[in-house]
Coordinates of C-alpha atoms in Angstrom, one line a residue:
X1 CA 6.3 -18.8 5.4
X2 CA 4.1 -20.3 8.1
X3 CA 1.7 -23.0 6.7
X4 CA -2.0 -21.9 6.7
X5 CA -4.0 -23.5 9.4
X6 CA -6.4 -26.3 8.3
X7 CA -10.0 -25.3 8.5
X8 CA -13.4 -26.7 7.3
X9 CA -15.0 -25.0 4.3
X10 CA -13.5 -21.9 2.8
X11 CA -10.2 -20.7 4.4
X12 CA -10.4 -17.3 6.1
X13 CA -7.7 -15.9 3.8
X14 CA -9.5 -16.9 0.6
X15 CA -12.8 -15.7 2.0
X16 CA -11.3 -12.3 2.7
X17 CA -9.9 -12.1 -0.9
X18 CA -13.3 -13.0 -2.4
X19 CA -15.1 -10.5 -0.1
X20 CA -12.7 -7.8 -1.1
X21 CA -13.4 -8.5 -4.8
X22 CA -17.2 -8.4 -4.2
X23 CA -17.0 -5.1 -2.3
X24 CA -15.0 -3.7 -5.3
X25 CA -17.7 -4.7 -7.7
X26 CA -20.5 -3.5 -5.5
X27 CA -18.9 -0.1 -4.8
X28 CA -16.6 0.6 -7.9
X29 CA -15.0 3.8 -8.9
X30 CA -17.6 6.5 -9.2
X31 CA -20.1 5.0 -6.7
X32 CA -21.7 7.5 -4.4
X33 CA -23.7 7.5 -1.2
X34 CA -26.6 9.1 -3.0
X35 CA -26.7 6.3 -5.5
X36 CA -26.8 3.7 -2.7
X37 CA -29.7 5.6 -1.1
X38 CA -31.6 5.8 -4.4
X39 CA -31.3 2.0 -5.1
X40 CA -34.0 1.1 -2.7
X41 CA -34.2 -2.2 -0.8
X42 CA -34.9 -4.5 -3.8
X43 CA -32.2 -2.9 -6.0
X44 CA -29.7 -3.2 -3.1
X45 CA -30.4 -6.9 -2.7
X46 CA -30.1 -7.5 -6.5
X47 CA -26.8 -5.6 -6.6
X48 CA -25.4 -7.5 -3.6
X49 CA -26.6 -10.9 -5.0
X50 CA -25.1 -10.2 -8.4
X51 CA -21.7 -9.1 -7.1
X52 CA -21.5 -12.0 -4.6
X53 CA -22.5 -14.7 -7.1
X54 CA -20.1 -13.5 -9.8
X55 CA -17.1 -13.5 -7.4
X56 CA -17.9 -16.8 -5.8
X57 CA -18.5 -18.6 -9.1
X58 CA -15.1 -17.5 -10.2
X59 CA -13.6 -18.4 -6.8
X60 CA -15.1 -21.9 -6.6
X61 CA -14.5 -22.6 -10.3
X62 CA -15.1 -26.3 -11.2
X63 CA -16.0 -27.0 -7.5
X64 CA -19.3 -25.2 -7.6
X65 CA -21.4 -28.3 -8.3
X66 CA -19.7 -30.8 -6.0
X67 CA -19.6 -28.2 -3.3
X68 CA -23.0 -26.8 -3.9
X69 CA -24.0 -26.7 -0.2
X70 CA -20.9 -24.9 0.8
X71 CA -21.3 -22.5 -2.2
X72 CA -24.8 -21.7 -1.0
X73 CA -23.7 -21.0 2.6
X74 CA -20.8 -18.8 1.4
X75 CA -23.2 -16.9 -0.9
X76 CA -25.6 -16.2 2.0
X77 CA -22.7 -15.1 4.2
X78 CA -21.3 -12.8 1.6
X79 CA -24.6 -11.2 0.8
X80 CA -25.4 -10.5 4.4
X81 CA -21.9 -9.0 4.9
X82 CA -22.3 -6.7 1.8
X83 CA -25.8 -5.6 2.9
X84 CA -24.2 -4.6 6.3
X85 CA -21.6 -2.7 4.4
X86 CA -24.2 -0.7 2.5
X87 CA -26.1 0.0 5.7
X88 CA -22.9 1.4 7.2
X89 CA -22.2 3.5 4.2
X90 CA -25.6 5.2 4.5
X91 CA -24.6 6.4 8.0
X92 CA -21.8 8.5 6.4
X93 CA -21.9 12.0 4.9
X94 CA -21.9 12.3 1.1
X95 CA -18.9 10.6 -0.6
X96 CA -17.7 9.4 -4.0
X97 CA -15.5 6.4 -4.5
X98 CA -12.4 7.8 -6.2
X99 CA -10.5 4.5 -6.8
X100 CA -10.4 0.9 -5.8
X101 CA -7.4 -1.4 -5.6
X102 CA -5.1 1.5 -6.3
X103 CA -1.5 0.3 -6.8
X104 CA 1.1 2.6 -5.2
X105 CA 5.0 2.7 -5.3
X106 CA 6.5 4.7 -2.5
X107 CA 10.1 6.0 -2.6
X108 CA 11.9 6.0 0.7
X109 CA 15.6 7.0 0.3
X110 CA 17.1 4.6 -2.2
X111 CA 14.3 2.0 -1.9
X112 CA 10.8 1.5 -3.0
X113 CA 7.8 0.0 -1.1
X114 CA 4.9 -1.2 -3.2
X115 CA 1.3 -1.6 -2.0
X116 CA -2.3 -1.6 -3.0
X117 CA -4.9 0.7 -1.4
X118 CA -8.3 -1.0 -1.2
X119 CA -10.3 2.2 -1.6
X120 CA -9.9 6.0 -1.9
X121 CA -13.0 8.1 -1.3
X122 CA -13.5 11.7 -2.2
X123 CA -15.4 13.6 0.6
X124 CA -17.7 16.6 0.6
X125 CA -14.9 19.1 1.2
X126 CA -12.8 17.7 -1.7
X127 CA -10.4 15.9 0.6
X128 CA -9.6 12.1 0.4
X129 CA -10.1 9.2 2.7
X130 CA -8.0 6.0 2.7
X131 CA -10.2 2.9 3.4
X132 CA -8.7 -0.5 4.1
X133 CA -11.1 -3.5 4.2
X134 CA -10.5 -6.0 6.9
X135 CA -12.3 -9.4 7.4
X136 CA -10.2 -10.7 10.4
X137 CA -8.5 -9.5 13.5
X138 CA -5.5 -8.0 11.8
X139 CA -5.0 -4.3 11.8
X140 CA -5.7 -2.2 14.9
X141 CA -6.0 1.6 14.6
X142 CA -4.7 2.3 18.1
X143 CA -1.4 0.8 17.0
X144 CA -1.1 3.7 14.5
X145 CA -1.1 6.4 17.2
X146 CA 1.4 5.3 19.8
X147 CA 4.8 6.7 20.5
X148 CA 6.1 3.8 18.4
X149 CA 3.9 2.7 15.5
X150 CA 3.5 -1.1 15.4
X151 CA 1.1 -1.4 12.4
X152 CA 2.5 0.3 9.4
X153 CA 0.2 -0.7 6.5
X154 CA -2.3 2.2 6.5
X155 CA 0.2 4.8 7.7
X156 CA 2.4 3.8 4.8
X157 CA -0.4 4.5 2.4
X158 CA -0.6 8.1 3.6
X159 CA 2.9 8.7 2.0
X160 CA 1.4 7.7 -1.4
X161 CA -1.6 10.1 -1.5
X162 CA -0.6 13.5 -2.9
X163 CA -4.1 15.0 -2.6
X164 CA -5.3 16.5 0.6
X165 CA -5.9 13.6 3.0
X166 CA -8.4 14.0 5.9
X167 CA -9.1 10.4 6.9
X168 CA -7.6 7.0 7.4
X169 CA -10.0 4.1 8.3
X170 CA -10.3 0.4 8.5
X171 CA -13.7 -1.0 7.5
X172 CA -14.4 -4.2 9.4
X173 CA -16.5 -6.5 7.2
X174 CA -18.6 -9.2 8.9
X175 CA -22.2 -10.6 8.6
X176 CA -23.1 -9.3 12.1
X177 CA -22.1 -5.7 11.5
X178 CA -19.7 -3.5 9.6
X179 CA -17.9 -0.7 11.3
X180 CA -15.3 2.0 10.6
X181 CA -12.3 2.6 12.9
X182 CA -9.5 5.1 12.4
X183 CA -9.1 8.8 12.3
X184 CA -11.1 11.5 10.4
X185 CA -11.2 15.2 10.7
X186 CA -14.9 15.7 10.3
X187 CA -17.3 13.8 12.6
X188 CA -19.8 13.3 9.7
X189 CA -17.4 11.5 7.4
X190 CA -17.7 8.2 9.2
X191 CA -20.0 6.7 11.9
X192 CA -18.4 6.2 15.3
X193 CA -15.7 8.1 17.2
X194 CA -12.3 8.7 15.7
X195 CA -9.1 7.6 17.4
X196 CA -7.0 10.2 19.3
X197 CA -3.8 11.4 17.7
X198 CA -0.6 10.7 19.6
X199 CA 0.2 13.1 22.4
X200 CA -2.4 15.6 21.3
X201 CA -0.5 16.6 18.1
X202 CA -2.3 17.8 15.0
X203 CA -2.9 15.8 11.8
X204 CA 0.1 17.2 10.0
X205 CA 2.4 16.3 12.9
X206 CA 1.0 12.8 13.1
X207 CA 1.7 12.2 9.4
X208 CA 5.2 13.5 9.8
X209 CA 5.8 11.1 12.7
X210 CA 4.6 8.2 10.5
X211 CA 6.9 9.2 7.7
X212 CA 9.9 9.3 10.0
X213 CA 9.2 6.0 11.7
X214 CA 8.5 4.3 8.3
X215 CA 11.7 5.6 6.9
X216 CA 13.6 4.3 10.0
X217 CA 12.2 0.8 9.7
X218 CA 12.7 0.6 5.9
X219 CA 16.4 1.6 6.4
X220 CA 16.8 -1.0 9.2
X221 CA 15.2 -3.7 7.1
X222 CA 17.3 -2.9 4.0
X223 CA 20.5 -2.9 6.1
X224 CA 19.7 -6.3 7.6
X225 CA 18.8 -5.2 11.1
X226 CA 16.9 -8.2 12.5
X227 CA 16.6 -7.3 16.1
X228 CA 13.4 -8.4 17.9
X229 CA 11.3 -5.7 19.6
X230 CA 10.9 -6.7 23.3
X231 CA 7.4 -5.2 23.6
X232 CA 6.2 -6.8 20.4
X233 CA 7.9 -10.2 19.8
X234 CA 4.7 -12.0 18.8
X235 CA 5.6 -12.1 15.1
X236 CA 8.9 -13.9 16.0
X237 CA 7.2 -16.8 17.7
X238 CA 5.4 -19.8 16.3
X239 CA 6.8 -21.3 13.1
X240 CA 9.5 -18.6 13.0
X241 CA 10.9 -19.3 16.5
X242 CA 13.7 -21.7 15.2
X243 CA 14.9 -18.9 12.9
X244 CA 14.6 -16.0 15.3
X245 CA 15.6 -17.9 18.4
X246 CA 13.2 -15.6 20.2
X247 CA 12.9 -17.6 23.4
X248 CA 16.7 -17.8 23.8
X249 CA 16.9 -14.0 23.2
X250 CA 14.3 -13.4 25.9
X251 CA 16.1 -15.6 28.4
X252 CA 19.4 -13.8 27.7
X253 CA 17.7 -10.5 28.2
X254 CA 16.1 -11.6 31.5
X255 CA 19.5 -12.8 32.7
X256 CA 21.0 -9.4 32.0
X257 CA 18.2 -7.4 33.5
X258 CA 18.4 -6.5 37.2
X259 CA 16.1 -8.6 39.4

């Protein structure tokens, strides 16, 4: 595994984990849009402060006092981010949080793939929305809807939801603004414009395409197929290059290709 890059203060990965936990506390199972609206400004700030402080106290542990300045900065950052999240939630139609951190185990042929869905919302028409929190640049919804899917996390989750599914969305969390990106059937369910499905197909066909491609990749992985995708070789670079020999493979391909 590639070593985590050195950084000042709280590492991005740890910050993301703590922010996920705080969002789960702020919007637990059973939370609704109407409840957020009824809180009022002062109650919202109190809820955000309480969730942020509890999570950061646990995350910093014995370092709270010696790192008091850093703790205060992270507390401000987290509170601002969660307030932005609540503002974004109020731009949505009515919803109810059905589950948070929902563990799933998905059967594909003779193998199982495990995962954890950040959040499942129940929408006004009784359908379900999958929501995945993101705090960095990872995860890009346009990569779900191409001829070849290159980001499988959220499409994989759709195989685990037995209820009627009408939306899949990433929720970008940041102190500047929070936004939803993905696909939803009803324009009122999330603010913003949904992505277009591949080649104009309908929602059912899109999910079938995901299931087929996920199964293909799981079979290839389980059988030891380690070929590098020419159009997406980034994951084979960096610290993994000595193992994948990606640059040698690209030179060999260039030599075989006509000029």
